[in-house]
Short mmCIF file of C-alpha atoms and ligand atoms in Angstrom, two decimals:
data_model
loop_
_atom_site.label_atom_id
_atom_site.label_comp_id
_atom_site.label_asym_id
_atom_site.label_seq_id
_atom_site.Cartn_x
_atom_site.Cartn_y
_atom_site.Cartn_z
CA MET A 228 -8.79 8.91 23.95
CA PHE A 229 -7.23 7.25 27.03
CA ASP A 230 -6.32 8.91 30.10
CA ALA A 231 -5.81 9.11 33.58
CA LYS A 232 -9.25 9.03 34.12
CA THR A 233 -10.62 7.42 30.98
CA THR A 234 -9.45 3.93 31.22
CA CYS A 235 -12.62 1.59 29.81
CA ILE A 236 -14.13 3.34 26.53
CA VAL A 237 -16.96 1.45 24.86
CA VAL A 238 -16.64 1.69 20.94
CA VAL A 239 -19.95 2.04 18.72
CA GLY A 240 -21.57 1.73 15.44
CA ALA A 241 -23.84 4.77 15.49
CA GLN A 242 -25.72 4.50 12.04
CA TRP A 243 -26.81 1.23 10.77
CA GLY A 244 -23.37 -0.56 11.20
CA ASP A 245 -20.92 -0.96 9.41
CA GLU A 246 -19.21 2.80 9.94
CA GLY A 247 -15.86 0.39 9.83
CA LYS A 248 -15.58 0.03 14.02
CA GLY A 249 -13.31 -2.92 13.04
CA LYS A 250 -11.39 -0.79 11.81
CA LEU A 251 -11.09 1.74 14.78
CA VAL A 252 -11.10 -0.24 17.09
CA ASP A 253 -7.45 -2.02 15.79
CA VAL A 254 -6.37 1.32 15.99
CA LEU A 255 -7.47 1.21 19.58
CA ALA A 256 -6.36 -1.71 20.84
CA GLU A 257 -2.56 -0.82 20.58
CA ARG A 258 -3.10 1.50 23.39
CA ALA A 259 -5.74 -0.98 25.40
CA ASP A 260 -5.24 -4.08 27.55
CA LEU A 261 -8.07 -5.80 26.94
CA VAL A 262 -11.09 -5.85 24.00
CA VAL A 263 -14.51 -7.10 24.72
CA ARG A 264 -17.22 -7.90 22.24
CA TYR A 265 -19.97 -7.65 24.61
CA GLN A 266 -23.46 -8.69 21.90
CA GLY A 267 -24.37 -10.07 18.60
CA GLY A 268 -23.21 -12.82 17.17
CA ALA A 269 -21.40 -13.85 14.37
CA ASN A 270 -23.22 -11.77 11.67
CA ALA A 271 -20.67 -9.17 12.46
CA GLY A 272 -17.70 -9.45 10.50
CA HIS A 273 -15.23 -7.03 11.45
CA THR A 274 -13.00 -5.79 8.52
CA VAL A 275 -9.07 -4.98 9.22
CA VAL A 276 -6.74 -4.72 6.64
CA ILE A 277 -3.11 -5.18 7.39
CA GLY A 278 -0.30 -4.71 5.84
CA GLU A 279 -1.37 -7.10 2.31
CA LYS A 280 -3.53 -8.88 4.64
CA GLN A 281 -7.39 -8.66 5.45
CA PHE A 282 -8.90 -9.99 8.17
CA ILE A 283 -12.37 -10.04 8.82
CA LEU A 284 -13.28 -11.04 12.34
CA ARG A 285 -17.16 -12.29 13.06
CA GLN A 286 -16.81 -12.92 16.83
CA ILE A 287 -13.43 -13.06 17.54
CA PRO A 288 -12.42 -8.90 19.02
CA SER A 289 -10.19 -7.12 16.34
CA GLY A 290 -7.57 -6.49 19.68
CA ILE A 291 -6.66 -10.16 18.92
CA LEU A 292 -4.42 -8.55 16.34
CA HIS A 293 -2.07 -6.78 18.63
CA SER A 294 -0.26 -9.39 20.66
CA GLY A 295 -0.28 -7.45 23.78
CA VAL A 296 -4.21 -7.60 24.02
CA THR A 297 -5.83 -9.98 25.73
CA CYS A 298 -9.56 -10.35 24.50
CA LEU A 299 -12.72 -11.04 26.26
CA ILE A 300 -16.68 -12.55 24.15
CA GLY A 301 -19.09 -11.74 26.43
CA ASN A 302 -21.79 -13.68 28.11
CA GLY A 303 -24.05 -11.13 26.05
CA VAL A 304 -22.95 -12.09 23.05
CA VAL A 305 -24.33 -16.22 21.34
CA LEU A 306 -21.43 -18.05 19.98
CA GLU A 307 -21.10 -19.37 17.24
CA PRO A 308 -18.55 -22.21 18.25
CA GLU A 309 -17.73 -24.13 14.78
CA ASN A 310 -17.26 -20.65 12.46
CA LEU A 311 -15.08 -19.48 16.19
CA PHE A 312 -12.93 -22.27 16.26
CA SER A 313 -12.97 -21.41 11.93
CA GLU A 314 -11.73 -17.72 12.68
CA LEU A 315 -8.70 -19.16 15.21
CA ASP A 316 -7.56 -21.61 12.32
CA SER A 317 -7.30 -18.78 10.38
CA LEU A 318 -5.31 -16.88 12.87
CA HIS A 319 -3.04 -19.36 13.42
CA GLU A 320 -2.60 -20.10 9.86
CA ARG A 321 -1.66 -16.42 9.13
CA GLY A 322 1.00 -16.04 11.76
CA ILE A 323 -1.32 -14.51 14.71
CA ASP A 324 -0.74 -16.59 17.91
CA THR A 325 -4.13 -16.37 20.07
CA THR A 326 -2.26 -18.75 22.98
CA GLY A 327 -4.21 -17.93 26.79
CA ARG A 328 -5.76 -14.67 25.16
CA LEU A 329 -9.03 -15.49 24.04
CA PHE A 330 -11.89 -16.07 26.96
CA ILE A 331 -15.12 -16.94 26.73
CA SER A 332 -17.74 -16.34 29.06
CA ASP A 333 -18.71 -19.45 30.11
CA ARG A 334 -22.57 -17.40 30.19
CA ALA A 335 -22.78 -16.84 26.69
CA HIS A 336 -25.39 -18.21 24.89
CA LEU A 337 -24.49 -20.77 22.16
CA VAL A 338 -25.54 -20.45 18.19
CA LEU A 339 -26.25 -24.13 17.20
CA PRO A 340 -27.35 -25.05 13.36
CA TYR A 341 -31.15 -25.68 14.51
CA HIS A 342 -31.52 -21.88 15.43
CA LYS A 343 -30.36 -21.75 11.79
CA LEU A 344 -33.11 -23.51 10.24
CA LEU A 345 -34.99 -21.46 12.28
CA ASP A 346 -33.75 -18.10 11.15
CA ALA A 347 -34.20 -19.60 7.27
CA ALA A 348 -37.65 -20.27 7.84
CA SER A 349 -38.51 -17.34 9.46
CA GLU A 350 -37.02 -14.93 7.11
CA LYS A 351 -39.02 -16.46 4.38
CA SER A 352 -41.69 -15.06 6.18
CA GLN A 353 -40.86 -11.81 8.06
CA GLN A 354 -38.30 -10.46 5.45
CA LEU A 355 -36.53 -8.35 8.05
CA GLY A 356 -33.08 -9.18 6.19
CA THR A 357 -31.75 -11.07 8.64
CA THR A 358 -27.76 -12.36 7.77
CA GLY A 359 -29.67 -15.97 8.13
CA ARG A 360 -26.94 -16.98 11.27
CA GLY A 361 -29.28 -18.17 13.65
CA ILE A 362 -28.70 -15.30 16.16
CA GLY A 363 -32.35 -13.89 16.73
CA PRO A 364 -33.48 -17.68 17.31
CA ALA A 365 -30.87 -17.58 19.51
CA TYR A 366 -31.50 -14.59 20.99
CA GLU A 367 -35.56 -15.87 21.62
CA ASP A 368 -34.01 -19.08 23.60
CA LYS A 369 -32.19 -17.19 25.36
CA TYR A 370 -34.81 -14.98 27.06
CA GLY A 371 -37.16 -18.13 26.69
CA ARG A 372 -35.37 -19.47 28.80
CA ARG A 373 -34.20 -22.47 27.42
CA GLY A 374 -30.83 -21.51 26.11
CA ILE A 375 -27.03 -23.60 25.98
CA ARG A 376 -24.66 -22.10 27.23
CA VAL A 377 -21.72 -22.12 27.41
CA VAL A 378 -21.16 -24.25 31.37
CA ASP A 379 -23.45 -26.41 30.13
CA LEU A 380 -21.31 -28.39 28.13
CA ARG A 381 -19.15 -29.09 31.52
CA ARG A 382 -21.94 -31.51 32.13
CA ILE A 383 -22.12 -33.28 28.71
CA GLU A 384 -24.79 -35.12 30.01
CA CYS A 385 -26.96 -32.66 31.05
CA ALA A 386 -25.94 -31.15 27.66
CA ARG A 387 -27.22 -33.85 25.94
CA MET A 388 -30.82 -33.76 27.45
CA LEU A 389 -31.25 -30.12 26.93
CA LEU A 390 -30.66 -30.82 23.23
CA THR A 391 -32.69 -33.04 23.20
CA GLU A 392 -35.89 -31.29 24.39
CA ARG A 393 -34.86 -28.22 22.25
CA VAL A 394 -34.58 -29.57 18.68
CA ARG A 395 -37.64 -31.60 19.16
CA ARG A 396 -39.21 -27.92 20.04
CA ALA A 397 -36.86 -26.72 16.72
CA ASN A 398 -38.23 -29.79 14.58
CA GLN A 399 -42.02 -28.55 15.51
CA LEU A 400 -41.62 -25.38 15.05
CA LEU A 401 -39.75 -25.42 11.62
CA GLN A 402 -42.72 -28.14 10.70
CA LEU A 403 -45.55 -25.06 12.33
CA MET A 404 -43.66 -22.48 10.10
CA GLU A 405 -43.83 -24.89 6.78
CA SER A 406 -40.37 -25.55 6.20
CA THR A 407 -39.26 -29.46 4.97
CA GLU A 408 -35.59 -29.33 7.10
CA ARG A 409 -35.19 -30.42 10.50
CA ALA A 410 -32.45 -30.37 12.60
CA ASN A 411 -30.79 -33.61 13.45
CA LEU A 412 -30.25 -34.64 16.98
CA ASP A 413 -27.66 -37.36 16.69
CA GLU A 414 -25.21 -34.28 14.52
CA HIS A 415 -25.93 -32.06 17.56
CA VAL A 416 -25.23 -34.17 19.81
CA ALA A 417 -21.69 -35.31 18.03
CA MET A 418 -20.85 -31.11 17.60
CA LEU A 419 -20.91 -30.36 21.12
CA GLU A 420 -19.29 -33.63 21.95
CA ARG A 421 -16.67 -32.35 19.15
CA LEU A 422 -16.03 -28.75 19.98
CA ALA A 423 -16.56 -29.10 24.22
CA PRO A 424 -12.72 -29.85 24.52
CA ARG A 425 -11.90 -27.52 22.35
CA LEU A 426 -14.06 -24.99 23.57
CA LEU A 427 -14.22 -25.19 27.49
CA PRO A 428 -10.37 -24.75 28.32
CA LEU A 429 -11.70 -20.84 26.86
CA ALA A 430 -14.62 -20.52 29.08
CA ALA A 431 -13.70 -18.44 32.20
CA ASP A 432 -15.83 -15.88 33.99
CA ALA A 433 -15.36 -12.95 31.84
CA GLY A 434 -16.89 -10.20 33.99
CA LEU A 435 -15.19 -11.42 36.95
CA LEU A 436 -11.93 -10.79 34.42
CA LEU A 437 -12.87 -7.53 33.60
CA HIS A 438 -13.76 -6.10 37.01
CA ARG A 439 -10.40 -7.28 38.16
CA ALA A 440 -8.80 -5.55 34.64
CA VAL A 441 -11.51 -2.13 35.29
CA LYS A 442 -10.32 -2.43 39.46
CA ALA A 443 -6.34 -2.13 38.44
CA ASN A 444 -6.77 0.93 35.75
CA ARG A 445 -6.00 -1.21 32.85
CA ARG A 446 -7.48 -0.40 29.13
CA VAL A 447 -10.26 -1.68 28.24
CA LEU A 448 -12.68 -1.61 25.08
CA LEU A 449 -16.14 -2.31 24.84
CA GLU A 450 -16.03 -3.12 21.34
CA GLY A 451 -19.94 -2.76 19.67
CA ALA A 452 -21.32 -4.48 16.73
CA GLN A 453 -23.94 -3.95 14.45
CA GLY A 454 -24.61 0.09 15.17
CA ALA A 455 -27.02 2.25 17.48
CA LEU A 456 -30.13 2.06 13.93
CA LEU A 457 -30.16 -2.02 14.55
CA ASP A 458 -30.08 -2.17 18.30
CA VAL A 459 -33.64 -3.42 19.26
CA ASP A 460 -34.97 -1.25 21.55
CA HIS A 461 -33.67 1.87 19.80
CA GLY A 462 -33.66 0.82 16.63
CA THR A 463 -35.65 0.90 13.29
CA TYR A 464 -37.96 -1.11 14.84
CA PRO A 465 -38.69 -4.36 13.15
CA TYR A 466 -35.98 -3.98 11.02
CA VAL A 467 -33.20 -4.66 14.17
CA THR A 468 -30.90 -7.21 15.36
CA SER A 469 -31.57 -8.84 18.18
CA SER A 470 -29.58 -7.64 21.04
CA ASN A 471 -28.91 -4.17 22.47
CA THR A 472 -26.00 -2.59 20.38
CA THR A 473 -26.25 0.98 22.20
CA ALA A 474 -23.85 1.63 24.88
CA GLY A 475 -25.74 0.36 27.61
CA GLY A 476 -26.01 -2.91 26.46
CA ALA A 477 -21.30 -3.00 27.04
CA ALA A 478 -22.31 -3.39 30.43
CA VAL A 479 -25.36 -6.17 30.80
CA GLY A 480 -23.01 -7.75 27.78
CA ALA A 481 -19.99 -7.17 29.29
CA GLY A 482 -20.89 -8.45 32.75
CA ILE A 483 -19.50 -5.12 34.79
CA GLY A 484 -21.75 -1.91 36.19
CA PRO A 485 -22.12 1.13 34.39
CA THR A 486 -20.32 3.29 36.16
CA ALA A 487 -16.91 1.14 34.96
CA ILE A 488 -17.61 2.81 31.81
CA ASP A 489 -15.81 6.12 31.51
CA GLY A 490 -16.16 7.03 27.75
CA GLY A 491 -18.20 6.36 25.06
CA LEU A 492 -16.66 6.08 21.13
CA GLY A 493 -19.48 6.66 18.34
CA ILE A 494 -18.27 5.17 14.85
CA VAL A 495 -19.63 6.64 11.82
CA LYS A 496 -19.03 7.01 7.77
CA ALA A 497 -18.27 10.32 6.68
CA TYR A 498 -22.04 9.43 4.72
CA THR A 499 -24.87 6.84 5.53
CA THR A 500 -25.25 3.28 4.36
CA SER A 501 -27.88 0.37 5.71
CA VAL A 502 -28.45 -3.26 4.94
CA GLY A 503 -31.32 -4.99 5.04
CA ASN A 504 -35.06 -3.49 4.14
CA GLY A 505 -35.91 -0.63 6.90
CA PRO A 506 -35.93 2.51 5.87
CA LEU A 507 -33.10 5.02 5.08
CA PRO A 508 -33.70 8.79 4.96
CA THR A 509 -30.93 10.26 2.90
CA GLU A 510 -30.41 6.78 0.93
CA ALA A 511 -29.29 9.22 -2.69
CA GLU A 512 -30.57 9.66 -5.82
CA ALA A 513 -29.26 6.28 -8.64
CA PRO A 514 -25.81 7.76 -9.85
CA HIS A 515 -24.72 8.78 -6.43
CA GLY A 516 -26.04 5.82 -4.34
CA GLU A 517 -24.14 3.92 -7.37
CA ARG A 518 -21.22 5.92 -6.60
CA LEU A 519 -21.11 5.79 -2.66
CA ARG A 520 -21.11 2.04 -3.11
CA ARG A 521 -18.81 1.48 -5.54
CA LEU A 522 -15.69 4.45 -4.42
CA GLY A 523 -16.57 2.60 -0.38
CA GLY A 524 -16.60 -0.85 -1.26
CA GLU A 525 -20.24 -1.42 0.30
CA PHE A 526 -20.48 -4.85 0.33
CA GLY A 527 -21.79 -7.18 3.25
CA ALA A 528 -18.30 -8.27 4.83
CA VAL A 529 -20.16 -11.40 6.07
CA THR A 530 -22.88 -11.69 3.27
CA GLY A 531 -21.93 -9.78 0.47
CA ARG A 532 -25.15 -7.67 -0.11
CA PRO A 533 -24.60 -4.70 -1.67
CA ARG A 534 -25.34 -1.90 1.02
CA ARG A 535 -27.95 1.17 -0.16
CA CYS A 536 -25.77 4.14 0.93
CA GLY A 537 -27.09 7.84 1.17
CA TRP A 538 -25.39 11.26 2.56
CA PHE A 539 -24.42 11.57 6.08
CA ASP A 540 -27.60 11.88 8.59
CA ALA A 541 -27.84 14.39 11.35
CA THR A 542 -31.19 13.11 12.64
CA VAL A 543 -29.62 10.59 13.25
CA VAL A 544 -25.98 10.32 14.33
CA ARG A 545 -27.70 13.57 17.00
CA TYR A 546 -30.18 10.44 18.27
CA ALA A 547 -27.03 7.67 18.31
CA THR A 548 -24.48 10.45 20.71
CA ARG A 549 -28.17 10.90 22.78
CA VAL A 550 -28.32 6.94 23.17
CA ASN A 551 -25.04 5.97 23.46
CA GLY A 552 -24.13 8.70 25.80
CA LEU A 553 -21.76 9.78 23.20
CA THR A 554 -17.87 11.34 24.73
CA GLY A 555 -17.03 11.24 21.01
CA LEU A 556 -17.16 10.85 17.19
CA ALA A 557 -14.44 8.77 14.90
CA VAL A 558 -16.16 9.67 11.07
CA THR A 559 -14.33 6.77 8.68
CA LYS A 560 -14.23 6.44 4.88
CA LEU A 561 -13.70 10.85 4.65
CA ASP A 562 -12.02 9.94 1.33
CA VAL A 563 -14.78 8.27 -0.11
CA LEU A 564 -15.71 11.49 -0.90
CA ASP A 565 -12.88 12.30 -2.45
CA THR A 566 -14.15 12.67 -5.83
CA PHE A 567 -17.96 14.58 -5.02
CA ALA A 568 -18.53 18.30 -6.13
CA GLU A 569 -20.58 18.80 -3.76
CA ILE A 570 -21.83 16.75 -0.53
CA PRO A 571 -25.70 17.04 0.93
CA ILE A 572 -25.67 16.44 4.41
CA GLY A 573 -29.31 15.74 6.33
CA THR A 574 -29.40 17.97 8.85
CA MET A 575 -33.24 17.44 10.05
CA TYR A 576 -36.51 15.68 8.58
CA ARG A 577 -39.49 17.24 6.96
CA LEU A 578 -42.48 14.90 8.68
CA SER A 579 -45.92 15.47 7.25
CA GLY A 580 -44.92 19.51 6.83
CA GLU A 581 -43.63 19.55 10.58
CA LEU A 582 -40.05 20.59 11.22
CA CYS A 583 -38.41 17.39 13.02
CA GLU A 584 -35.45 16.76 14.57
CA GLU A 585 -35.79 13.73 16.69
CA MET A 586 -36.36 10.10 15.71
CA PRO A 587 -39.48 9.12 15.23
CA ALA A 588 -40.74 6.12 16.64
CA GLU A 589 -42.33 4.35 14.13
CA VAL A 590 -40.55 3.10 10.78
CA GLU A 591 -43.82 3.86 8.72
CA ALA A 592 -43.28 7.44 9.69
CA LEU A 593 -39.23 6.98 8.98
CA GLY A 594 -40.20 5.79 5.62
CA ARG A 595 -42.00 8.63 5.29
CA VAL A 596 -39.74 11.73 6.22
CA GLN A 597 -38.29 14.09 4.35
CA PRO A 598 -34.06 14.87 5.19
CA VAL A 599 -33.67 18.70 4.59
CA TYR A 600 -30.14 19.04 2.99
CA GLU A 601 -27.62 21.37 3.24
CA VAL A 602 -24.81 21.40 0.38
CA LEU A 603 -22.21 21.98 1.29
CA SER A 604 -18.90 21.93 -1.52
CA GLY A 605 -16.25 18.99 -2.16
CA TRP A 606 -12.61 19.52 -1.69
CA GLN A 607 -12.23 17.10 -5.22
CA GLN A 608 -8.46 16.15 -3.63
CA PRO A 609 -7.38 13.19 -1.94
CA THR A 610 -7.02 13.05 1.28
CA GLY A 611 -5.75 8.90 1.53
CA GLU A 612 -2.30 10.10 2.49
CA THR A 613 -3.55 13.69 5.49
CA ARG A 614 -2.64 12.92 9.07
CA LYS A 615 -3.25 16.16 10.64
CA LEU A 616 -6.06 17.64 10.85
CA ALA A 617 -5.05 20.89 10.07
CA ASP A 618 -3.55 19.23 6.50
CA LEU A 619 -7.29 18.61 4.98
CA PRO A 620 -8.92 20.91 2.73
CA ARG A 621 -10.66 23.48 4.03
CA GLN A 622 -13.79 22.25 2.18
CA ALA A 623 -13.39 18.43 4.10
CA ARG A 624 -12.88 20.65 7.22
CA ALA A 625 -15.87 22.33 7.27
CA TYR A 626 -17.81 19.20 6.01
CA LEU A 627 -17.01 17.76 10.01
CA ASP A 628 -17.28 21.03 11.84
CA ARG A 629 -20.67 20.47 10.58
CA LEU A 630 -21.06 17.00 11.62
CA GLU A 631 -19.72 18.12 14.54
CA MET A 632 -21.93 20.74 14.97
CA LEU A 633 -25.07 18.72 13.52
CA SER A 634 -24.22 15.76 16.26
CA GLY A 635 -23.65 18.06 19.17
CA VAL A 636 -19.96 15.91 19.74
CA PRO A 637 -16.11 16.53 19.15
CA VAL A 638 -14.92 14.29 16.35
CA ARG A 639 -11.73 12.53 18.08
CA TYR A 640 -10.64 10.63 14.64
CA VAL A 641 -11.08 10.70 10.87
CA SER A 642 -10.32 7.75 9.41
CA VAL A 643 -9.02 8.66 5.36
CA GLY A 644 -8.77 5.11 3.81
CA THR A 645 -8.09 1.51 5.26
CA ARG A 646 -4.91 1.05 6.14
CA ARG A 647 -3.74 1.62 10.29
CA ASP A 648 -2.01 4.63 9.54
CA GLN A 649 -4.70 6.39 7.27
CA ILE A 650 -6.10 8.17 10.45
CA ILE A 651 -6.06 11.60 11.78
CA GLU A 652 -6.51 12.28 15.56
CA THR A 653 -7.75 15.36 16.41
P1 GDP B 933 -17.19 -3.38 10.58
O1 GDP B 933 -18.19 -3.83 11.38
O2 GDP B 933 -17.96 -1.61 11.29
O3 GDP B 933 -16.67 -3.17 11.13
O4 GDP B 933 -17.50 -2.44 9.03
P2 GDP B 933 -16.70 -3.31 8.29
O5 GDP B 933 -15.58 -3.90 8.28
O6 GDP B 933 -17.97 -3.75 7.35
O7 GDP B 933 -16.56 -2.15 7.37
C1 GDP B 933 -15.97 -1.43 7.49
C2 GDP B 933 -15.41 -1.35 5.76
O8 GDP B 933 -14.76 -0.48 5.16
C3 GDP B 933 -14.08 -2.14 5.68
O9 GDP B 933 -13.51 -2.74 4.31
C4 GDP B 933 -12.46 -1.28 6.11
O10 GDP B 933 -11.27 -1.75 5.78
C5 GDP B 933 -12.72 -0.50 5.21
N1 GDP B 933 -12.45 1.27 6.45
C6 GDP B 933 -12.47 1.39 7.17
N2 GDP B 933 -12.14 2.55 7.23
C7 GDP B 933 -11.76 3.28 5.91
C8 GDP B 933 -11.40 4.28 5.88
O11 GDP B 933 -12.02 5.49 6.15
N3 GDP B 933 -11.66 4.25 4.29
C9 GDP B 933 -12.33 3.20 3.22
N4 GDP B 933 -12.24 3.82 1.99
N5 GDP B 933 -11.77 2.11 3.95
C10 GDP B 933 -12.36 1.90 4.89
#
């Protein structure tokens, strides 16, 4: 992906999240100088497998697993400090030295325990299928201009005053939502006082660091979390996350201008999954869905929730290609389809009897669409050891060609297993 003219690339999920971005970013980070997270929070959960070790990274960019890479957590992220430190500790325990390689934007907002209480209370009434980690309420506070940011910890007195007001407000809301839980101010203050000395040395003007790196032609990966269909503007609203997961969000959330970004790689599974309660037009019938789930290990990295599984939905990926301005696709988990005799692809929808090639804005309409399927022959042989496109079975190449044609963007990578080396560059 990187070349003399393409030095800053955004990597985004182009379905409903969990596409395997962690693995792709891990592979690409080998050639990068900086890896940046720009939105979301500890609800992300990238899984990276190196040798026998599996790393689940929720907030720290997966680039951290490469010793030469500097990682930034951008202003667009909502940071859960306790989780960050447990993630850092577990990396250190496993021999990954992060010293001097991780910086956090001083403009990033904090997710605090009262956000989690509010999340749990509102999930009870709204049933959106959130991860309950306080991400939504933290973004609500950010846009309500009552958030607490990393920079506020530099003046702990000021942070204490802000907390007094915020905890009081949270408790009023909890009462309104008929929750019996209450946030404890002293516990919040003690927590921030304990965490500040560890957090502040990592705090930096991340946008400035990134700007300088881009100017110096350093290779930058902007690592998205979740996927296009979970974007708060472009996703299946209201079954979405609270941030802009699409490429436009990368500029805002990393603190650089959009013209600094040279390319966009969309990660898609060779099939479709979704966790949460929204519509999933190409959801597979029971035995096939169950089989995809079992073969693909489709259970949430953070929550352990079983994911809903179905066939590749080209309408979704075409849409994601457009709203992200993608310049390439990485197709992951091709190996999961190795044993299927026939593989349907949803090419477009039928809505109220009419053919429909674009994503409807209304979630209710998306719930009613009938996918139009094209059924391709499976290859019924293992692909996990293939390293060249030409060595893939003919039917697998035909499948990828069809995905590429329907999505309107070239396939640049194909992932055929969880390991770092199980990747084909086209
Ligand atoms: P992310 O949030 O987009 O990084 O996705 P997750 O980490 O939730 O899910 C990806 C899962 O798929 C992880 O368990 C990966 O190890 C695994 N994975 C990634 N690529 C492949 C692949 O090509 N084949 C198989 N079988 N598993 C893969």
